Coordinates of C-alpha atoms in Angstrom, one line a residue:
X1 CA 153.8 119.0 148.3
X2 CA 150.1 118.3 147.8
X3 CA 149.3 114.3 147.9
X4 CA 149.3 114.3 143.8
X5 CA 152.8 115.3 143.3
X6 CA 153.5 112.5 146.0
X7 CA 151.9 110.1 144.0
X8 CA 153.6 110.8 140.9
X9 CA 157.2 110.8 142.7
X10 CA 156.6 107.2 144.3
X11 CA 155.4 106.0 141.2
X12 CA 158.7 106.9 139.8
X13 CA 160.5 105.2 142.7
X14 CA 158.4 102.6 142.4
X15 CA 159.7 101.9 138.9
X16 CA 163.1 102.4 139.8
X17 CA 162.8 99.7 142.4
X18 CA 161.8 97.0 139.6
X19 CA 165.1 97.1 138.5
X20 CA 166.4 95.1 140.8
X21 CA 164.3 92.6 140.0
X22 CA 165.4 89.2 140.2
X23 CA 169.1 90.0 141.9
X24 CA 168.1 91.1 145.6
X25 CA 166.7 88.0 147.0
X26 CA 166.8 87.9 150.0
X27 CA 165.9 91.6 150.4
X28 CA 163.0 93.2 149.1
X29 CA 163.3 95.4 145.8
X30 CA 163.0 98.8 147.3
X31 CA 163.0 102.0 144.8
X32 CA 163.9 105.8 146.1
X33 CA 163.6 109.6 144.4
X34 CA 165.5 112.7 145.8
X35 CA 163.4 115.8 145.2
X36 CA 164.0 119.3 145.7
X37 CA 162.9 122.7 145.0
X38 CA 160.2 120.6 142.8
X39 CA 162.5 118.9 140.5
X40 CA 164.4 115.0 141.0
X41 CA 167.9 115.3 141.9
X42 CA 168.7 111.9 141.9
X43 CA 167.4 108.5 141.6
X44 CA 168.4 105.7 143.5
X45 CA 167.5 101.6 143.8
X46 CA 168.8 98.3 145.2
X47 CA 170.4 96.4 143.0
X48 CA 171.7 93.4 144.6
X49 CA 171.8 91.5 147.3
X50 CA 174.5 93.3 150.2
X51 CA 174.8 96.2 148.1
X52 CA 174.1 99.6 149.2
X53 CA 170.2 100.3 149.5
X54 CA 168.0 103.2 147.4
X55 CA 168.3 105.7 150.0
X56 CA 172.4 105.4 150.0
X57 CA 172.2 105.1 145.9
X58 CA 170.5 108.1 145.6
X59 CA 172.0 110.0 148.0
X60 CA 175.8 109.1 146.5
X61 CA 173.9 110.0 142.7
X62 CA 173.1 113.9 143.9
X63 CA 174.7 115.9 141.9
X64 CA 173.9 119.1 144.8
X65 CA 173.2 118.8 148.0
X66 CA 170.4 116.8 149.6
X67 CA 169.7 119.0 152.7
X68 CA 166.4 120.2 152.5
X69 CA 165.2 117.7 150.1
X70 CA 162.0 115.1 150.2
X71 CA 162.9 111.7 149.7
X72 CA 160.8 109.3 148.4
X73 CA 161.2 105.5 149.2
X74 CA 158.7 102.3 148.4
X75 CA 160.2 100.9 152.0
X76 CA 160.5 102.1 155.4
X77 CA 164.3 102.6 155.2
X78 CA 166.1 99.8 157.5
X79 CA 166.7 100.6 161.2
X80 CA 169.2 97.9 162.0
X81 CA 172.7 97.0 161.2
X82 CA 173.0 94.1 158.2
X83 CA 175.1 94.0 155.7
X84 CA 175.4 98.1 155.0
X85 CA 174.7 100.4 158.1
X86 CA 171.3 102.0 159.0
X87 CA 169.4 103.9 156.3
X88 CA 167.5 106.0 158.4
X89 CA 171.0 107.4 159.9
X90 CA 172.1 108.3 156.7
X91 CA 169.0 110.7 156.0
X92 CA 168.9 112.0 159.3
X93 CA 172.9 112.7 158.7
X94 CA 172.4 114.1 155.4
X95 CA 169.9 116.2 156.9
X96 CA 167.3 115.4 154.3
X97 CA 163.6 117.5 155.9
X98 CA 160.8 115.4 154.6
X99 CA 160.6 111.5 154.1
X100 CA 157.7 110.0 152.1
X101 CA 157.3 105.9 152.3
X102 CA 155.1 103.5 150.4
X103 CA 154.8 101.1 153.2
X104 CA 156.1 100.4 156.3
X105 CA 158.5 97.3 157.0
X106 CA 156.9 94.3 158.4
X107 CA 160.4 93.2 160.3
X108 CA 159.9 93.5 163.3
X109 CA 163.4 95.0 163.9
X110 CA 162.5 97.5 161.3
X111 CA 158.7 98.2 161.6
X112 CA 158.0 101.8 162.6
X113 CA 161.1 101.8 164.4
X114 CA 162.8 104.4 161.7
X115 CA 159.4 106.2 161.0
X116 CA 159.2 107.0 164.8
X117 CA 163.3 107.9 164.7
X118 CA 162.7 109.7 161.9
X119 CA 159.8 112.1 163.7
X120 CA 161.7 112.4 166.5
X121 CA 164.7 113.6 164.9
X122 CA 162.1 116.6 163.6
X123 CA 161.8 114.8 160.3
X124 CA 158.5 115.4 158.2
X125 CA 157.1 112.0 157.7
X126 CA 153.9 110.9 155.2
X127 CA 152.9 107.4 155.0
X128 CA 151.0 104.8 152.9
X129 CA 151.6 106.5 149.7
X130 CA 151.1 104.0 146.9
X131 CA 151.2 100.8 149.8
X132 CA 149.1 98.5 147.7
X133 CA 151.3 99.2 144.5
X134 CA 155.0 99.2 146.4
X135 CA 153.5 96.1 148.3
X136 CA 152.8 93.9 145.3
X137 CA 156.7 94.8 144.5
X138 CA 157.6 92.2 147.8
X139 CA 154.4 90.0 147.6
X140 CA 156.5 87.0 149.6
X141 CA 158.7 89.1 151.5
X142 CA 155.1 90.6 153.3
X143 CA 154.2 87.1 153.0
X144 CA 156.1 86.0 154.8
X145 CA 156.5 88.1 157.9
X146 CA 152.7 87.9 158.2
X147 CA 152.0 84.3 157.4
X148 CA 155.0 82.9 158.9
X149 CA 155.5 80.2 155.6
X150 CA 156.4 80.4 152.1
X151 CA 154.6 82.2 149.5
X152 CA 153.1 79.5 146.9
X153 CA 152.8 80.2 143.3
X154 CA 151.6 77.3 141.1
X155 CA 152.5 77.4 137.3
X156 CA 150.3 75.1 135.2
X157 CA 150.0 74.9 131.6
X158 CA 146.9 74.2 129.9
X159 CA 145.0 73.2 126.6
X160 CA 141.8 75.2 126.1
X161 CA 140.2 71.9 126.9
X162 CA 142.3 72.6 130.8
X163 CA 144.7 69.4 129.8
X164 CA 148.5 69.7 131.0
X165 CA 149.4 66.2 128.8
X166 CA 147.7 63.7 126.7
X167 CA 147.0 60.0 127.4
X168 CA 150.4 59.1 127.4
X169 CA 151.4 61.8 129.5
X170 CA 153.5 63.8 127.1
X171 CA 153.1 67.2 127.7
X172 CA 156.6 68.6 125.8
X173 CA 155.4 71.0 124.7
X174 CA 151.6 72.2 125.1
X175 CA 152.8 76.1 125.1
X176 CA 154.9 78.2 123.3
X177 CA 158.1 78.9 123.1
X178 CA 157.9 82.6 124.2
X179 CA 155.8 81.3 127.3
X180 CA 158.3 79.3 128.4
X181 CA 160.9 81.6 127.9
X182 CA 158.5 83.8 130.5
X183 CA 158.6 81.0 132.6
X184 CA 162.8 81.2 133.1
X185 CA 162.1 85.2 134.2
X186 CA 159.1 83.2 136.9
X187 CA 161.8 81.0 138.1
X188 CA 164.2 83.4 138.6
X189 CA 161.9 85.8 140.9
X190 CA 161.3 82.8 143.4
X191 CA 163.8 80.9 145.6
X192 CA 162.6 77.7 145.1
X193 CA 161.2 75.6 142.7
X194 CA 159.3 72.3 143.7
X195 CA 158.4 69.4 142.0
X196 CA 157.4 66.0 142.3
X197 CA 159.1 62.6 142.0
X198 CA 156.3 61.9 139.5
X199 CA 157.2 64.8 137.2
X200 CA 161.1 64.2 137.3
X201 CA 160.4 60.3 136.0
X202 CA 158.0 61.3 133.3
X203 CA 159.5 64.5 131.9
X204 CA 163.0 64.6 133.4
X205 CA 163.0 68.5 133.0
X206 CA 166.1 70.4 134.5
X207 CA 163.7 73.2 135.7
X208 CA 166.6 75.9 135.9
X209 CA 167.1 79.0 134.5
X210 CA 168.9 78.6 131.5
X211 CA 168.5 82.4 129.7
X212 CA 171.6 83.6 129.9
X213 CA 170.8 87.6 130.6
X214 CA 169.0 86.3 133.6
X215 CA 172.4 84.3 134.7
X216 CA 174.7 86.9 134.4
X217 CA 173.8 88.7 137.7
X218 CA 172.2 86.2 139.5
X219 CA 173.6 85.5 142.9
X220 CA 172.3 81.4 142.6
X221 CA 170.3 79.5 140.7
X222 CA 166.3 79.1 142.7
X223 CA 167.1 76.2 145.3
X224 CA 164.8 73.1 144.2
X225 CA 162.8 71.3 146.5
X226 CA 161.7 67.9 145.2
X227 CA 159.1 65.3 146.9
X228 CA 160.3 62.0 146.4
X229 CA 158.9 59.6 149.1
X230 CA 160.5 56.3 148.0
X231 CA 163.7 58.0 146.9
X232 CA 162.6 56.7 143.6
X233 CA 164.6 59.2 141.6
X234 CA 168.0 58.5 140.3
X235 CA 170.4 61.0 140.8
X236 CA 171.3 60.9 136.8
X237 CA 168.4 63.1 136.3
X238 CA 168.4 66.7 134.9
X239 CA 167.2 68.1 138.2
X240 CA 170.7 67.9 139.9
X241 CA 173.1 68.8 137.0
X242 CA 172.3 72.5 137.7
X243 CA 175.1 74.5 140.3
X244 CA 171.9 74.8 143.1
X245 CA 170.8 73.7 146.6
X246 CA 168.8 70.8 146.3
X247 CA 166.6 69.3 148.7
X248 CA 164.9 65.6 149.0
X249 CA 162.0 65.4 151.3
X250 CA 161.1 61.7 151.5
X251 CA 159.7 58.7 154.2
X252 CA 162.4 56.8 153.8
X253 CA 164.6 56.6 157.2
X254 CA 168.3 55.9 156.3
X255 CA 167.8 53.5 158.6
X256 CA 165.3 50.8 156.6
X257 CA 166.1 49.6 153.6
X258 CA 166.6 52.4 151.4
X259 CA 167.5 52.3 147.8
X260 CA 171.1 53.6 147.7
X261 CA 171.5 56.7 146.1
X262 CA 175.1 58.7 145.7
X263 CA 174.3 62.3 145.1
X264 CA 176.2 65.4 144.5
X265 CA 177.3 67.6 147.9
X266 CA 174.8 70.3 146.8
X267 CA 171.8 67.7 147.6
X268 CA 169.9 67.6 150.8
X269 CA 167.6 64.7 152.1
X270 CA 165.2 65.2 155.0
X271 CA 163.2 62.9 156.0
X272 CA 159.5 63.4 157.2
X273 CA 156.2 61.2 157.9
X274 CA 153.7 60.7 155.8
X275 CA 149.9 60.9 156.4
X276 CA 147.9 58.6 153.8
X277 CA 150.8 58.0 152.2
X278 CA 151.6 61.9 151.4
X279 CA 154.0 64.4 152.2
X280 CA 152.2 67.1 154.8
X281 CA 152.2 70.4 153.7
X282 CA 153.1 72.0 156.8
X283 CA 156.9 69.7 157.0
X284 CA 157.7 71.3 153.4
X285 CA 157.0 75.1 154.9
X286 CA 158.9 74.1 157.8
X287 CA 162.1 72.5 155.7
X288 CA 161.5 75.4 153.2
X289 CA 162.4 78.2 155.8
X290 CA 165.1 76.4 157.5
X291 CA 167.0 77.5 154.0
X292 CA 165.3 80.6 154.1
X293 CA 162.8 79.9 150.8
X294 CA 160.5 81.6 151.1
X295 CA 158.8 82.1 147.6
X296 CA 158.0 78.7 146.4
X297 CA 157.4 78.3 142.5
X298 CA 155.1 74.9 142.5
X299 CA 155.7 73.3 139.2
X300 CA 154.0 69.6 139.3
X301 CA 151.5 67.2 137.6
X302 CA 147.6 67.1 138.8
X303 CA 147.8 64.9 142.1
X304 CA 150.2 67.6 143.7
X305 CA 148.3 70.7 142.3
X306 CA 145.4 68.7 143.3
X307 CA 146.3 68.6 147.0
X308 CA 147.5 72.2 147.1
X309 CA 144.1 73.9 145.5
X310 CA 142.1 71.4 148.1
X311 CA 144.0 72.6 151.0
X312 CA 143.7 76.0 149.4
X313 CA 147.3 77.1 149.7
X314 CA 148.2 78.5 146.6
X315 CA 148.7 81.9 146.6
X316 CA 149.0 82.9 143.2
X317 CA 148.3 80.6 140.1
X318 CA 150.3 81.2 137.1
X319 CA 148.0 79.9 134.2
X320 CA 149.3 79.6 130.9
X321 CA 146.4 78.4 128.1
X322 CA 147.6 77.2 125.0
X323 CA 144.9 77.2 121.8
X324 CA 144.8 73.4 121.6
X325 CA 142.5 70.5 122.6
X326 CA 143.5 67.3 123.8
X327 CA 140.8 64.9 124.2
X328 CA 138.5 64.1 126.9
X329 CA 140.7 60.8 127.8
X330 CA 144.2 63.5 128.4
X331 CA 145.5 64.5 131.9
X332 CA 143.5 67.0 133.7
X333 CA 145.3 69.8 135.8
X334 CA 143.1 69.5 138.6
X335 CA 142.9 66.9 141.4
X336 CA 140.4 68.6 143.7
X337 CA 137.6 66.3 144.3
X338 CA 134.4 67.1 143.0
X339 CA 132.8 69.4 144.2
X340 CA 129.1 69.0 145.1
X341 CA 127.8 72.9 146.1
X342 CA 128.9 75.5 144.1
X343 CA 129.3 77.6 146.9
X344 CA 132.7 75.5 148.0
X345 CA 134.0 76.2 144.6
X346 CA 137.5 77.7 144.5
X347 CA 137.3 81.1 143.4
X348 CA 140.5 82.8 142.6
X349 CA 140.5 86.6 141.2
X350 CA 142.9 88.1 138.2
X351 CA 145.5 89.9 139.0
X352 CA 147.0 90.5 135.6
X353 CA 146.2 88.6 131.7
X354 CA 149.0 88.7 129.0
X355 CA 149.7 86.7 126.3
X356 CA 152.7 85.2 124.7
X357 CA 152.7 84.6 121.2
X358 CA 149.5 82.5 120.7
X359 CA 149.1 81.4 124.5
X360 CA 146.9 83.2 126.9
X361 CA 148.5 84.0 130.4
X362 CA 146.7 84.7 134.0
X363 CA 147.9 85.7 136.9
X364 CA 145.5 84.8 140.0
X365 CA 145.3 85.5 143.2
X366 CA 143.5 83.7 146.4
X367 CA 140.2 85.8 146.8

């Protein structure tokens, strides 16, 4: 097949992988298209977490037999044993000629391992088909593997005037109703949430997922990670009423004088230093993959957004713009310093603009 008809197969693939989207965590969405004699025999994708993968899915779908056939797959299929056996046995067993892949695996007990078996088991092989597209599918998960921390997304909402509350701090609610209900599908591609003792007080937000399609084949509610130096919030809050991991990071030893606080089995406290009295970036990344979270959905007041755009580690900012003004004397979303040269401006480049009723939505990215 010439490189065209590739393209349009793994763009099909590629769309059959989204379907998973939301219920694989923590393995990557991964699409897959069985073709032969020109035409798709089957379709396949993943569609939960420790069920069978898009090869085995579209392999079990044929409706003829696979030998002889391409197979197109936005992953390099797994070489290892996890929780269902090796993908690239299963091809080379069902005698499938030609493989096409997206992009390889960045595991390291997968990368090019099952490209080379593949070869060597006189499989045809073609590479790099779509990457970029099948990449942006698993954004944290190559994140993650090449970066060795959490991928950060930070979700502000704005006025047009760039306010996220007024001068009393309210801030319920400065978008629409169809943004927020956006925001649930946000939450429940991450698997964490974090947010600050300072937005829990003020707002006392449960910062779940609450839509109810969403729920229904969820494995867990996103874990939530929340930054509470002086233990300062009471467990009555919102935040721990959901069914979901929950983890304290504070300064406060159990040793000293500590405010007492009963919470619910599913909360965990760690405790960390503090450099001028804040919480160091670099403790949260290392709590967050003890627990395996490793894409972070930041949602926070302007002293926390503040410190993560000044120590430039957000990854992707989720900016929803309402059509209202606030006043010069509101809260502003940013608490970057100013900045005296424009050429130490953060830049940041789109990625993708929607809207949502009569809010404006843009998805950046670190340029």
């Amino acid at each position: 097949m010439n490189k065209e008809q590739d393209i349009k197969y793994m763009n099909i693939a590629i769309e059959e992988a989204k379907k998973g989207k939301y219920y694989t965590h923590p393995n990557p969405l991964v699409g897959a298209v069985l073709v032969k004699n020109n035409k798709i025999i089957s379709k396949g994708y993943h569609k939960k977490f420790r069920d069978k993968h898009a090869e085995q899915d579209a392999i079990d779908k044929a409706k003829e037999s696979v030998e002889g056939s391409t197979l197109y797959v936005t992953l390099e299929p797994c070489h290892h044993h996890g929780n269902t056996p090796p993908c690239v046995d299963t091809i080379i067993k069902n005698k499938i000629s030609r493989v096409v892949i997206a992009s390889t695996d960045p595991n390291p007990l997968v990368n090019e391992k099952s490209i080379n078996k593949l070869r060597n088991n006189k499989i045809n092989v073609t590479t790099n088909i779509c990457e970029e597209e099948a990449k942006e599918l698993n954004k944290s998960f190559f994140y993650k593997y090449k970066f060795n921390k959490p991928y950060i997304r930070l979700k502000l909402a704005v006025s047009i005037d760039g306010k996220i509350a007024n001068q009393k701090k309210e801030s319920k609610w400065i978008t629409s109703s169809q943004s927020r209900m956006f925001v649930q599908k946000l939450r429940a591609e991450v698997t964490a949430i974090l947010t600050t003792s300072s937005t829990v007080l003020y707002d006392n937000p449960k910062m779940n997922i609450r839509d109810e399609k969403l729920l229904k084949n969820l494995a867990s509610q996103p874990a939530l990670i929340l930054l509470d130096r002086n233990l300062s919030v009471p467990p009555t809050s919102n935040i721990f009423k959901a069914n979901r991991l929950v983890i304290i990071i504070t300064n406060i030893d159990n040793s000293t004088n500590a405010p007492v606080r009963i919470y619910n089995d599913n909360v965990v406290i760690k405790y960390v230093k503090t450099t001028n009295n804040k919480i160091v970036l670099e403790d949260i990344y290392k709590i967050a993959k003890l627990y395996n979270l490793d894409d972070i959905l930041v949602e926070c007041g302007s002293s926390f957004s503040g410190t993560l755009l000044t120590e430039d580690a957000v990854d992707e900012l989720l900016y929803f713009i309402a059509p209202k003004i606030l006043g010069n004397k509101s809260i502003s979303f940013s608490g970057v310093a100013p900045i005296n040269k424009l050429k130490n401006k953060k830049t940041y480049k789109i990625k993708n603009i929607k809207s949502y009723k009569n809010d404006l939505y843009l998805d950046m990215r670190r340029e």
